[in-house]
Coordinates of C-alpha atoms in Angstrom, one line a residue:
Chain A
M670 CA 34.9 16.2 36.7
K671 CA 34.4 12.6 35.6
Y672 CA 30.9 12.6 37.1
I673 CA 29.9 15.9 35.4
L674 CA 31.0 14.4 32.1
I675 CA 28.9 11.2 32.7
L676 CA 25.9 13.3 33.6
V677 CA 26.3 15.4 30.6
F678 CA 26.4 12.4 28.4
C679 CA 23.4 10.8 30.1
A680 CA 21.2 13.8 30.0
P681 CA 19.8 13.2 26.5
F682 CA 18.7 9.7 27.6
V683 CA 17.4 10.8 31.0
A684 CA 15.5 13.6 29.3
F685 CA 14.2 11.1 26.6
G686 CA 10.7 11.7 27.9
K687 CA 7.7 9.9 26.3
L688 CA 7.7 6.8 24.3
S689 CA 6.6 7.0 20.8
I690 CA 3.9 4.5 19.8
V691 CA 2.5 4.2 16.3
T692 CA -0.6 2.1 15.6
T693 CA -2.2 1.1 12.3
T694 CA -5.8 1.8 13.3
T695 CA -7.6 4.3 15.5
N696 CA -9.1 1.6 17.6
L697 CA -5.6 0.4 18.4
K698 CA -4.6 4.0 19.1
S699 CA -7.4 4.3 21.7
L700 CA -6.3 1.1 23.4
A701 CA -2.7 2.2 23.5
T702 CA -3.6 5.6 24.9
I703 CA -5.6 3.9 27.6
V704 CA -2.7 1.7 28.6
A705 CA 0.2 4.2 28.2
G706 CA -1.5 7.2 29.6
D707 CA 0.9 10.2 29.7
K708 CA 4.0 8.0 29.3
A709 CA 3.7 7.9 25.5
E710 CA 2.7 9.9 22.3
V711 CA 0.4 7.7 20.3
I712 CA -0.5 8.2 16.6
S713 CA -2.5 6.2 14.2
L714 CA -1.4 5.7 10.6
C715 CA -5.1 5.3 9.4
K716 CA -7.6 8.0 10.0
G717 CA -10.9 7.0 11.5
S718 CA -12.7 7.5 8.2
N719 CA -10.2 5.3 6.2
D720 CA -10.8 1.7 5.3
P721 CA -7.6 0.1 6.7
H722 CA -7.4 -2.5 3.9
F723 CA -6.5 0.2 1.3
L724 CA -4.2 2.6 2.9
E725 CA -1.4 3.8 0.6
A726 CA 2.1 3.4 1.9
K727 CA 2.8 7.2 2.3
P728 CA 6.4 8.1 2.9
S729 CA 5.4 10.5 5.6
S730 CA 4.2 7.4 7.5
M731 CA 7.7 5.9 7.0
F732 CA 9.1 9.1 8.7
K733 CA 6.7 8.6 11.7
L734 CA 7.7 5.0 12.0
S735 CA 11.4 5.8 11.9
K736 CA 11.0 7.5 15.2
A737 CA 8.8 4.9 16.9
D738 CA 9.6 2.7 19.9
L739 CA 6.5 0.4 19.3
L740 CA 4.4 -0.4 16.3
I741 CA 1.0 -2.0 17.1
S742 CA -0.9 -3.6 14.3
I743 CA -3.8 -5.9 14.0
G744 CA -2.0 -8.4 11.7
L745 CA -4.0 -11.2 10.1
D746 CA -3.2 -9.7 6.8
L747 CA -5.3 -6.6 7.4
E748 CA -2.3 -4.3 6.7
V749 CA -0.3 -6.6 4.5
G750 CA -0.9 -4.4 1.5
W751 CA 1.1 -1.4 2.9
L752 CA 2.6 -2.0 6.3
P753 CA 5.7 -4.0 5.3
L754 CA 6.8 -1.4 2.8
L755 CA 6.4 1.3 5.5
V756 CA 8.5 -0.6 7.9
R757 CA 11.3 -1.2 5.4
G758 CA 11.2 2.5 4.4
A759 CA 11.4 3.6 8.1
R760 CA 14.7 1.6 8.4
N761 CA 13.9 0.9 12.0
P762 CA 14.8 -2.8 12.4
E763 CA 13.1 -3.1 15.8
L764 CA 9.7 -2.7 14.1
R765 CA 10.0 -5.7 11.9
D766 CA 7.6 -8.7 12.3
G767 CA 8.6 -10.8 15.4
M768 CA 10.8 -8.0 17.0
I769 CA 10.0 -6.5 20.4
G770 CA 9.0 -3.3 18.7
H771 CA 6.2 -4.7 16.7
L772 CA 3.1 -6.0 18.4
S773 CA 0.5 -7.7 16.3
I774 CA -2.6 -8.2 18.5
G775 CA -4.3 -10.6 16.0
E776 CA -1.9 -13.4 17.2
F777 CA -3.6 -13.4 20.6
M778 CA -7.2 -13.8 19.3
N779 CA -9.4 -16.7 18.5
R780 CA -10.3 -16.2 14.9
I781 CA -13.5 -16.9 13.0
E782 CA -14.3 -17.2 9.4
I783 CA -11.0 -18.9 8.5
P784 CA -11.3 -19.9 4.8
G785 CA -10.7 -23.5 3.7
A786 CA -7.9 -25.0 1.6
D787 CA -9.7 -23.8 -1.6
L788 CA -8.9 -20.1 -0.8
S789 CA -8.4 -18.0 -3.9
R790 CA -9.0 -14.4 -5.1
S791 CA -12.1 -15.5 -7.0
M792 CA -13.7 -15.3 -3.5
G793 CA -13.0 -11.6 -3.3
D794 CA -10.8 -9.9 -0.8
V795 CA -10.6 -12.8 1.7
H796 CA -8.0 -13.0 4.6
P797 CA -6.3 -16.4 4.9
D798 CA -6.0 -16.2 8.7
G799 CA -9.6 -15.4 9.3
N800 CA -11.7 -12.2 9.8
P801 CA -9.2 -9.5 11.0
H802 CA -11.8 -7.1 12.6
V803 CA -11.2 -8.6 16.0
L804 CA -11.6 -5.5 18.0
L805 CA -15.2 -5.1 17.4
D806 CA -15.8 -7.6 20.2
P807 CA -15.3 -5.8 23.5
F808 CA -13.9 -8.9 25.1
N809 CA -11.2 -9.0 22.4
A810 CA -10.4 -5.4 23.4
T811 CA -9.6 -6.7 26.9
I812 CA -7.2 -9.3 25.5
A813 CA -5.6 -6.5 23.4
L814 CA -5.2 -4.3 26.5
D815 CA -3.4 -7.1 28.3
A816 CA -1.1 -7.7 25.4
I817 CA -0.3 -4.0 25.0
S818 CA 0.4 -3.6 28.7
K819 CA 2.8 -6.7 28.7
R820 CA 4.7 -5.4 25.7
L821 CA 5.0 -1.9 27.1
G822 CA 6.2 -3.4 30.3
Q823 CA 9.0 -5.2 28.4
I824 CA 10.0 -2.0 26.5
D825 CA 9.8 0.3 29.6
P826 CA 10.1 -1.9 32.7
L827 CA 10.2 1.0 35.1
N828 CA 6.5 1.8 34.4
K829 CA 5.3 -1.9 34.2
A830 CA 3.0 -1.6 37.1
F831 CA 1.4 1.6 35.7
Y832 CA 0.7 0.0 32.4
R833 CA -0.8 -3.1 34.0
K834 CA -3.1 -1.1 36.3
N835 CA -4.4 1.0 33.4
A836 CA -5.1 -2.0 31.3
S837 CA -6.8 -4.0 34.0
D838 CA -8.9 -1.1 35.3
Y839 CA -10.2 -0.5 31.8
A840 CA -10.8 -4.2 31.2
V841 CA -13.0 -4.3 34.3
K842 CA -15.1 -1.3 33.1
L843 CA -15.5 -2.9 29.7
R844 CA -16.6 -6.3 31.0
A845 CA -19.2 -4.6 33.3
K846 CA -20.6 -2.7 30.3
V847 CA -20.8 -5.9 28.2
V848 CA -23.0 -7.4 30.9
R849 CA -25.3 -4.4 30.7
W850 CA -25.3 -4.5 26.9
I851 CA -26.2 -8.2 26.8
E852 CA -29.4 -7.3 28.8
L853 CA -30.3 -4.5 26.3
F854 CA -29.8 -6.8 23.4
K855 CA -32.7 -8.9 24.5
K856 CA -34.9 -6.4 22.7
A857 CA -32.6 -5.4 19.9
H858 CA -32.5 -5.9 16.2
R859 CA -31.5 -9.6 16.0
R860 CA -31.7 -10.2 12.3
V861 CA -29.6 -7.8 10.3
V862 CA -27.8 -7.2 7.0
T863 CA -24.5 -5.3 7.0
Y864 CA -22.3 -4.1 4.0
H865 CA -19.1 -5.9 4.8
K866 CA -18.2 -8.6 7.4
T867 CA -16.7 -6.1 9.7
L868 CA -18.9 -6.8 12.7
S869 CA -18.7 -10.6 12.8
Y870 CA -17.0 -10.7 16.2
F871 CA -19.6 -8.2 17.6
H872 CA -22.4 -10.3 16.2
R873 CA -20.9 -13.5 17.8
R874 CA -20.6 -11.8 21.2
F875 CA -24.2 -10.4 21.2
K876 CA -25.8 -13.3 19.3
I877 CA -27.0 -11.4 16.3
N878 CA -28.0 -13.2 13.1
V879 CA -26.5 -11.8 9.9
I880 CA -28.8 -12.8 7.1
G881 CA -26.6 -11.4 4.2
N882 CA -24.2 -8.7 3.1
I883 CA -24.7 -5.9 0.7
E884 CA -21.3 -6.9 -0.9
P885 CA -21.8 -10.0 -3.0
K886 CA -18.2 -11.0 -2.1
P887 CA -15.7 -9.1 0.1
G888 CA -14.3 -6.0 -1.7
I889 CA -16.8 -6.3 -4.5
P890 CA -19.4 -3.6 -5.0
P891 CA -23.1 -4.7 -5.2
T892 CA -24.8 -5.5 -8.5
A893 CA -28.5 -4.8 -9.1
G894 CA -29.1 -8.5 -9.2
H895 CA -27.5 -9.1 -5.9
I896 CA -29.6 -6.4 -4.3
I897 CA -32.8 -7.8 -5.7
N898 CA -31.9 -11.2 -4.2
L899 CA -31.0 -9.6 -0.9
I900 CA -34.3 -7.7 -0.6
K901 CA -36.1 -11.0 -1.2
K902 CA -34.1 -12.6 1.6
I903 CA -34.7 -9.6 3.9
K904 CA -38.6 -9.9 3.4
D905 CA -38.5 -13.7 3.8
Q906 CA -36.4 -13.6 7.0
K907 CA -37.9 -10.4 8.5
V908 CA -34.6 -8.5 8.7
S909 CA -35.2 -5.3 10.7
L910 CA -31.9 -3.5 10.4
V911 CA -29.5 -2.7 7.5
A912 CA -26.2 -1.3 9.0
V913 CA -23.6 0.2 6.6
E914 CA -20.0 0.6 8.0
H915 CA -19.0 4.2 8.0
Y916 CA -16.5 4.0 5.1
F917 CA -19.0 2.6 2.6
D918 CA -21.8 4.5 0.9
M919 CA -25.5 4.3 1.7
D920 CA -26.9 4.0 -1.9
A921 CA -27.6 0.3 -1.7
A922 CA -29.2 0.6 1.7
K923 CA -31.4 3.4 0.5
K924 CA -32.6 1.1 -2.4
I925 CA -33.4 -1.6 0.1
Q926 CA -35.4 0.9 2.2
N927 CA -37.4 1.9 -0.9
A928 CA -38.4 -1.7 -1.3
V929 CA -38.9 -2.4 2.4
P930 CA -40.2 0.8 3.9
M931 CA -40.5 -0.5 7.6
I932 CA -36.8 -1.5 7.8
K933 CA -34.2 0.6 9.7
I934 CA -31.1 1.6 7.8
A935 CA -28.2 3.2 9.6
M936 CA -24.5 4.2 9.1
I937 CA -22.6 2.3 11.7
P938 CA -19.2 3.4 12.9
V939 CA -16.5 0.7 13.2
A940 CA -13.5 2.9 14.1
V941 CA -12.7 5.5 16.7
D942 CA -12.8 9.0 15.1
A943 CA -15.3 7.8 12.5
T944 CA -17.3 10.8 13.8
K945 CA -16.3 13.7 16.1
K946 CA -18.4 12.1 19.0
I947 CA -16.4 8.8 18.9
R948 CA -13.2 9.7 20.7
T949 CA -12.5 6.4 22.6
I950 CA -13.1 2.7 22.0
M951 CA -15.9 2.9 24.7
D952 CA -17.7 5.6 22.7
L953 CA -17.4 3.3 19.7
Y954 CA -19.0 0.3 21.3
E955 CA -21.7 2.5 22.9
Q956 CA -22.6 3.9 19.5
I957 CA -22.7 0.5 17.9
V958 CA -24.9 -0.9 20.7
L959 CA -27.2 2.1 20.3
T960 CA -27.6 1.4 16.5
Y961 CA -28.7 -2.1 17.3
T962 CA -30.9 -1.5 20.3
E963 CA -32.7 1.7 19.2
K964 CA -35.9 0.7 17.3
R965 CA -35.5 3.5 14.6
Chain B
M562 CA 17.5 -21.5 -24.4
K563 CA 16.4 -18.7 -22.1
I564 CA 12.8 -19.8 -22.5
I565 CA 13.8 -23.4 -21.5
I566 CA 15.5 -22.0 -18.3
L567 CA 12.4 -19.9 -17.5
F568 CA 10.1 -22.9 -17.8
M569 CA 12.5 -25.0 -15.6
I570 CA 12.4 -22.3 -12.9
I571 CA 8.6 -22.3 -13.0
I572 CA 8.2 -26.1 -12.9
N573 CA 10.7 -26.3 -10.1
C574 CA 8.7 -23.7 -8.1
S575 CA 5.5 -25.7 -8.6
Y576 CA 7.1 -28.9 -7.4
A577 CA 8.3 -27.1 -4.3
A578 CA 4.9 -25.7 -3.8
T579 CA 3.2 -29.1 -3.7
A580 CA 5.7 -30.5 -1.1
N581 CA 4.2 -29.2 2.2
R582 CA 7.4 -29.3 4.1
G583 CA 9.5 -27.0 2.0
R584 CA 6.6 -24.7 1.4
N585 CA 7.0 -22.3 4.3
F586 CA 10.3 -21.0 3.0
N587 CA 9.3 -20.5 -0.6
P588 CA 9.6 -17.0 -1.9
A589 CA 6.5 -15.0 -2.5
I590 CA 5.8 -15.4 -6.2
G591 CA 3.9 -13.0 -8.3
I592 CA 3.4 -12.8 -12.1
N593 CA 2.2 -9.7 -13.9
G594 CA 1.0 -9.8 -17.5
L595 CA 0.5 -7.0 -19.9
F596 CA -1.4 -7.7 -23.2
L597 CA -1.7 -5.1 -25.8
Y598 CA -3.7 -4.3 -28.9
Q599 CA -2.4 -1.3 -30.9
N600 CA -3.4 0.5 -34.0
G601 CA -1.1 3.0 -35.7
S602 CA 2.0 2.1 -33.8
S603 CA 5.4 1.6 -35.5
E604 CA 6.4 -0.8 -32.7
H605 CA 3.7 -3.2 -31.7
E606 CA 0.9 -3.1 -34.3
G607 CA -2.0 -5.5 -33.6
F608 CA -2.0 -7.9 -30.7
S609 CA 1.2 -8.4 -28.7
V610 CA 2.4 -9.5 -25.3
Q611 CA 3.7 -6.3 -24.0
G612 CA 5.4 -7.9 -21.1
L613 CA 5.4 -10.7 -18.5
E614 CA 7.1 -10.1 -15.2
M615 CA 7.8 -12.7 -12.6
M616 CA 8.7 -11.4 -9.2
F617 CA 10.2 -13.5 -6.4
T618 CA 10.7 -11.9 -3.0
S619 CA 11.8 -13.4 0.3
D620 CA 13.7 -12.8 3.5
V621 CA 17.1 -14.5 3.0
D622 CA 17.9 -14.6 6.7
T623 CA 17.7 -12.2 9.6
R624 CA 19.9 -9.7 7.8
F625 CA 18.8 -9.6 4.2
R626 CA 15.8 -9.9 1.9
A627 CA 16.1 -10.6 -1.9
E628 CA 14.0 -9.6 -4.8
V629 CA 14.3 -11.1 -8.3
L630 CA 12.4 -9.8 -11.2
L631 CA 12.5 -11.7 -14.4
G632 CA 11.0 -10.1 -17.4
L633 CA 9.8 -11.3 -20.8
H634 CA 9.1 -8.6 -23.4
P635 CA 9.4 -7.9 -27.1
S636 CA 13.0 -7.3 -28.1
H637 CA 14.0 -3.6 -28.7
E638 CA 17.3 -4.5 -30.3
E639 CA 17.8 -3.3 -33.8
G640 CA 16.9 -6.0 -36.3
Q641 CA 15.8 -8.3 -33.6
H642 CA 12.3 -9.7 -33.4
G643 CA 10.6 -12.0 -30.9
M644 CA 10.8 -11.9 -27.2
A645 CA 13.8 -11.0 -24.9
F646 CA 14.1 -12.6 -21.5
D647 CA 16.3 -11.0 -18.9
A648 CA 16.7 -10.5 -15.1
E649 CA 15.5 -6.9 -14.8
E650 CA 16.3 -6.8 -11.2
A651 CA 18.1 -9.3 -8.9
Y652 CA 19.3 -7.9 -5.6
L653 CA 19.9 -8.3 -2.0
E654 CA 18.8 -5.7 0.5
T655 CA 19.7 -5.2 4.2
T656 CA 16.8 -5.3 6.6
G657 CA 18.6 -5.1 10.0
I658 CA 20.6 -1.9 9.9
K659 CA 19.1 1.0 11.6
G660 CA 18.8 4.2 9.5
V661 CA 20.2 2.8 6.2
T662 CA 19.2 0.4 3.5
F663 CA 22.0 -1.1 1.4
K664 CA 21.3 -2.8 -1.8
F665 CA 23.6 -5.1 -3.8
G666 CA 23.0 -6.5 -7.3
K667 CA 21.2 -5.5 -10.4
F668 CA 18.5 -2.9 -9.9
K669 CA 16.6 -0.1 -11.6
T670 CA 18.6 3.0 -10.7
K671 CA 17.0 5.9 -9.0
I672 CA 17.2 8.5 -11.7
G673 CA 14.0 10.5 -11.7
K674 CA 10.7 9.2 -10.6
H675 CA 9.6 7.0 -13.5
N676 CA 12.7 4.8 -13.9
E677 CA 12.1 2.6 -10.8
K678 CA 8.5 1.7 -11.9
H679 CA 7.9 -1.8 -13.3
A680 CA 6.0 -1.9 -16.6
H681 CA 2.7 -3.1 -15.1
N682 CA 2.7 -0.1 -12.8
F683 CA 3.3 2.6 -15.5
P684 CA 0.7 5.3 -15.1
F685 CA 0.1 5.0 -18.9
V686 CA 0.3 2.2 -21.4
D687 CA 3.8 3.2 -22.3
A688 CA 6.6 5.2 -20.7
P689 CA 6.7 8.9 -21.4
L690 CA 8.4 10.1 -24.6
V691 CA 11.1 12.0 -22.7
F692 CA 11.9 8.8 -20.7
K693 CA 12.1 6.6 -23.8
E694 CA 14.4 9.0 -25.7
I695 CA 16.6 10.1 -22.8
V696 CA 16.9 7.0 -20.7
G697 CA 16.0 4.4 -23.1
H698 CA 13.1 2.0 -23.9
E699 CA 14.1 -0.6 -21.4
G700 CA 14.7 2.0 -18.6
Y701 CA 18.0 2.1 -16.9
Q702 CA 18.9 -0.8 -14.6
D703 CA 22.5 -1.5 -13.7
I704 CA 24.7 -3.6 -11.4
G705 CA 26.3 -2.1 -8.4
V706 CA 25.6 -1.0 -4.8
S707 CA 23.1 1.4 -3.4
A708 CA 22.7 3.1 -0.1
S709 CA 19.6 5.0 0.9
F710 CA 18.7 6.7 4.2
L711 CA 16.3 9.2 5.7
L712 CA 18.2 12.4 6.4
P713 CA 18.7 13.0 10.1
Y714 CA 17.7 16.2 11.8
I715 CA 15.0 16.8 9.3
S716 CA 11.3 16.9 10.4
W717 CA 9.8 15.7 7.2
F718 CA 10.3 12.7 4.9
S719 CA 13.6 13.3 3.1
E720 CA 15.3 10.3 1.6
A721 CA 18.7 10.3 0.0
T722 CA 20.0 7.6 -2.3
I723 CA 23.6 7.1 -3.5
Q724 CA 24.4 4.4 -6.0
I725 CA 27.6 3.3 -7.6
V726 CA 27.0 1.2 -10.7
E727 CA 28.9 -0.4 -13.5
G728 CA 27.8 2.0 -16.4
E729 CA 26.0 -0.8 -18.2
L730 CA 27.0 -0.9 -21.8
E731 CA 23.5 -2.0 -22.9
A732 CA 22.1 1.4 -21.9
N733 CA 22.9 2.8 -25.2
D734 CA 20.9 5.9 -24.9
L735 CA 22.8 6.9 -21.8
F736 CA 26.3 5.7 -22.4
N737 CA 28.6 6.0 -25.4
E738 CA 29.5 2.5 -26.6
D739 CA 33.2 3.2 -26.7
T740 CA 33.6 4.3 -23.1
H741 CA 32.9 2.2 -20.0
E742 CA 33.1 4.1 -16.9
V743 CA 31.6 3.5 -13.5
A744 CA 28.7 5.8 -12.8
G745 CA 27.5 7.5 -9.7
V746 CA 23.8 8.1 -9.1
F747 CA 22.4 10.5 -6.6
H748 CA 18.7 11.1 -5.7
L749 CA 16.9 13.1 -3.0
T750 CA 13.2 12.9 -2.4
N751 CA 11.2 15.1 -0.1
L752 CA 7.6 14.6 0.7
W753 CA 5.3 16.8 2.8
D754 CA 1.7 16.1 4.1
L755 CA -0.1 19.4 3.2
S756 CA -3.1 17.9 4.9
E757 CA -4.4 14.5 5.7
D758 CA -5.6 14.0 2.1
L759 CA -2.9 15.9 0.2
T760 CA 0.8 15.3 -0.3
F761 CA 3.5 17.3 -2.2
E762 CA 6.7 15.6 -3.3
W763 CA 9.8 17.1 -4.8
G764 CA 12.8 15.1 -6.0
V765 CA 16.2 15.8 -7.7
S766 CA 18.4 13.2 -9.4
G767 CA 21.8 13.2 -11.0
L768 CA 24.0 10.7 -12.8
S769 CA 27.7 11.3 -13.3
S770 CA 30.1 9.4 -15.4
A771 CA 31.4 10.0 -18.9
S772 CA 27.8 11.0 -19.5
I773 CA 25.8 13.4 -17.3
L774 CA 22.1 13.3 -16.5
Y775 CA 20.1 15.4 -14.1
G776 CA 16.5 15.9 -13.4
T777 CA 13.8 17.0 -11.0
D778 CA 10.3 15.8 -10.4
L779 CA 7.3 17.3 -8.7
T780 CA 4.1 15.3 -7.7
V781 CA 0.9 16.4 -6.0
K782 CA -1.4 13.6 -4.7
W783 CA -4.9 14.0 -3.2
R784 CA -7.0 11.2 -1.9
K785 CA -10.3 11.7 -0.4
S786 CA -11.3 8.0 -0.1
S787 CA -10.8 4.7 -1.9
E788 CA -13.2 6.1 -4.6
R789 CA -11.9 9.5 -5.3
S790 CA -8.3 10.6 -5.9
F791 CA -6.2 12.9 -8.0
E792 CA -2.5 13.0 -9.0
W793 CA -0.5 15.5 -11.0
S794 CA 3.1 14.6 -11.7
T795 CA 5.8 16.3 -13.7
E796 CA 9.3 15.1 -14.5
F797 CA 12.1 17.0 -16.2
L798 CA 15.2 15.1 -17.5
Q799 CA 18.3 16.4 -19.3
K800 CA 21.4 14.4 -20.5
D801 CA 24.7 15.2 -22.0
V802 CA 26.3 12.2 -23.8
D803 CA 29.6 13.2 -25.4
G804 CA 28.6 16.7 -25.8
E805 CA 25.3 15.9 -27.3
K806 CA 22.6 17.4 -25.1
L807 CA 18.9 16.4 -24.9
G808 CA 16.3 17.4 -22.5
G809 CA 12.6 17.2 -22.1
L810 CA 9.7 16.9 -19.7
S811 CA 6.6 14.8 -19.1
S812 CA 3.6 15.9 -17.1
F813 CA 0.4 14.0 -16.4
I814 CA -2.8 14.2 -14.4
K815 CA -4.8 11.2 -13.2
Y816 CA -8.3 11.5 -11.9
Q817 CA -10.3 8.8 -10.2
L818 CA -13.9 9.3 -11.2
T819 CA -15.4 6.4 -9.4
K820 CA -13.8 3.4 -7.6
P821 CA -12.8 1.5 -10.8
I822 CA -12.7 4.4 -13.3
F823 CA -9.7 6.6 -14.0
V824 CA -9.3 9.4 -16.6
Q825 CA -5.8 10.6 -17.4
Y826 CA -3.9 13.0 -19.7
R827 CA -0.1 13.2 -20.3
Y828 CA 1.9 15.9 -22.1
D829 CA 5.4 15.1 -23.4
Y830 CA 8.0 17.6 -24.6
L831 CA 11.4 16.7 -26.0
G832 CA 13.9 19.3 -27.2
F833 CA 15.5 21.4 -24.5
S834 CA 19.2 22.2 -25.4
N835 CA 18.6 20.7 -28.8
S836 CA 17.5 21.9 -32.2
M837 CA 15.0 19.0 -32.5
S838 CA 11.6 19.4 -30.9
K839 CA 9.0 16.8 -30.4
N840 CA 5.8 16.8 -28.4
G841 CA 3.0 14.4 -27.7
H842 CA -0.3 14.1 -26.0
A843 CA -1.8 11.0 -24.5
F844 CA -5.4 10.5 -23.2
L845 CA -6.3 7.4 -21.2
V846 CA -9.5 5.9 -19.7
G847 CA -8.9 3.0 -17.3
Y848 CA -11.2 0.4 -15.7
M849 CA -9.6 -1.3 -12.7
P850 CA -12.2 -3.4 -10.9
S851 CA -9.6 -4.6 -8.4
E852 CA -5.9 -4.2 -7.6
F853 CA -5.3 -7.3 -9.7
S854 CA -6.8 -6.7 -13.1
G855 CA -7.6 -3.7 -15.3
I856 CA -8.2 -2.7 -18.8
R857 CA -7.1 0.7 -20.3
L858 CA -7.8 2.5 -23.5
Q859 CA -5.2 5.1 -24.6
Y860 CA -5.1 7.5 -27.5
Q861 CA -1.8 9.0 -28.2
D862 CA -1.0 11.9 -30.6
L863 CA 2.7 12.0 -31.3
A864 CA 4.6 14.3 -33.7
E865 CA 4.9 13.4 -37.4
D866 CA 1.3 12.4 -37.7
E867 CA 1.7 9.4 -35.6
K868 CA -1.6 8.6 -33.8
V869 CA -1.7 5.4 -31.8
V870 CA -4.7 3.8 -30.1
S871 CA -3.9 1.1 -27.5
L872 CA -6.0 -1.2 -25.5
Q873 CA -4.1 -2.8 -22.6
L874 CA -5.0 -5.7 -20.3
N875 CA -3.1 -5.8 -17.1
F876 CA -3.3 -8.6 -14.6
S877 CA -1.5 -10.0 -11.5
I878 CA -1.6 -13.4 -9.9
G879 CA 0.2 -14.5 -6.7
A880 CA 1.8 -12.3 -4.2
H881 CA 1.8 -8.6 -5.1
P882 CA 4.0 -6.4 -3.0
A883 CA 2.9 -2.8 -2.5
H884 CA 4.2 -0.2 -5.0
S885 CA 6.0 2.8 -3.7
Y886 CA 3.8 5.9 -3.3

């Protein structure tokens, strides 16, 4: 009788089923899904089309977080405008900064574009810990895969080997692809202009020169004067590609193309689910590489 | 005297800021300023400092965080001019308890949707008429304890708040001066995602003591991108103070035309359960080039031929914690 009672009380825990993982961005969602496989339900707070700097702290997101076993964020102040409020509202103490239920993958990355001691808001929307768009470098994605698999292994030790295998198999695939892409980049657009500094890590990996940005300062829309100066720089330095991240508009790029007809302008996705075709992080990198390597 | 204390706090904070060692544990400090030019107003004609708010937030230890909001604003006391300085909010909040947040101290009570907002976050230059007449010009903040939690077994965001507060004698519009009785506040908010871009919120609140207040609020919010959004929010409040009843409602729409430009309209009605009847209309155009600064022009048509034009400058420096949705 005793044993039946024990089984009855254990049943809810045994039948607990999948882990619940919440990520801040769709890129993180893709990585978490790769590692966790069918052992977790993964949702992303940002849609692919959102700019993650400006998400509103919707109470429905608090509700999702209240049920989560693991929160995965970028950190580096990317989500500082809204995530702390959501975690407090979720009333799930395991998801607080520094707890086992919160993994900030930015901590594991070598950052670039770290501002100096004169940091201020007059510089626009600058992040004190450096550029947070770390996952646009496929090698950084392999670091994230490793960090995610280790954390999942701590939360769910029974499946530790499963998570580790998924992460390392995918990392091997990614590294092989990078070698092929580096070859393709020998004939790619090497002098470019982008809207925002989202692709800095990608540019560093594939040795692309960014001549300027459409934004005069991060978070500040372009003025006519700035575009005129940019067009001059584009002509002087023979820039061949203007790439606009998918959550900005193409108006300024079109003005540039009117002045420089031979230039290629393209909308470039920087998040999974930016378009229907970009379902995984591999799809995302393939599409970015295509934009840089296709002539037109 | 209060001004001297305020300056001492600010100077002390800047000394702490220059010493590198103590720096890491300094609270996040933010200051919000509201400057106003008004024409046709009976309250702040001409240029005025509408308000200055200093917010300090920090984790206290592994169990609590604290928030202190010091405000400087024109005195609303009868016969008093000049600025009033007070601690609008100063409370301790639990961070480590699963499922519940407890709050202890002085805080803006959760009656209705507007009361918890700080002045720099008001949707319009001023608070709605119904709010000013029913709750009071200063809003209703009180000293006590609060417990808020997400309702279990519910598959949408449903948050309940229960507060026991002192029945602050200064809140003259809500409490009769002669009686001092502890008040209970209750609030329930529900929010549903109708789609990825559209939310619907419905809240109910009540206050019970010698006075009774109850209300309900409905809000629809749509956001397509960081450049296009729409909000429609309506709040109904009714109070009964010593048998004198007064009720009213406020309803506004806010439309984001382009990234920095907002156009808004608010309708106020006061006079449910009461022979007096007052209504007002407010039109506003706002230019907010960043989250940290903005300028707004409001035209307000109140009863009794009162027409007020206001130009408000709103800025923030320092840390700026997110506002609730």
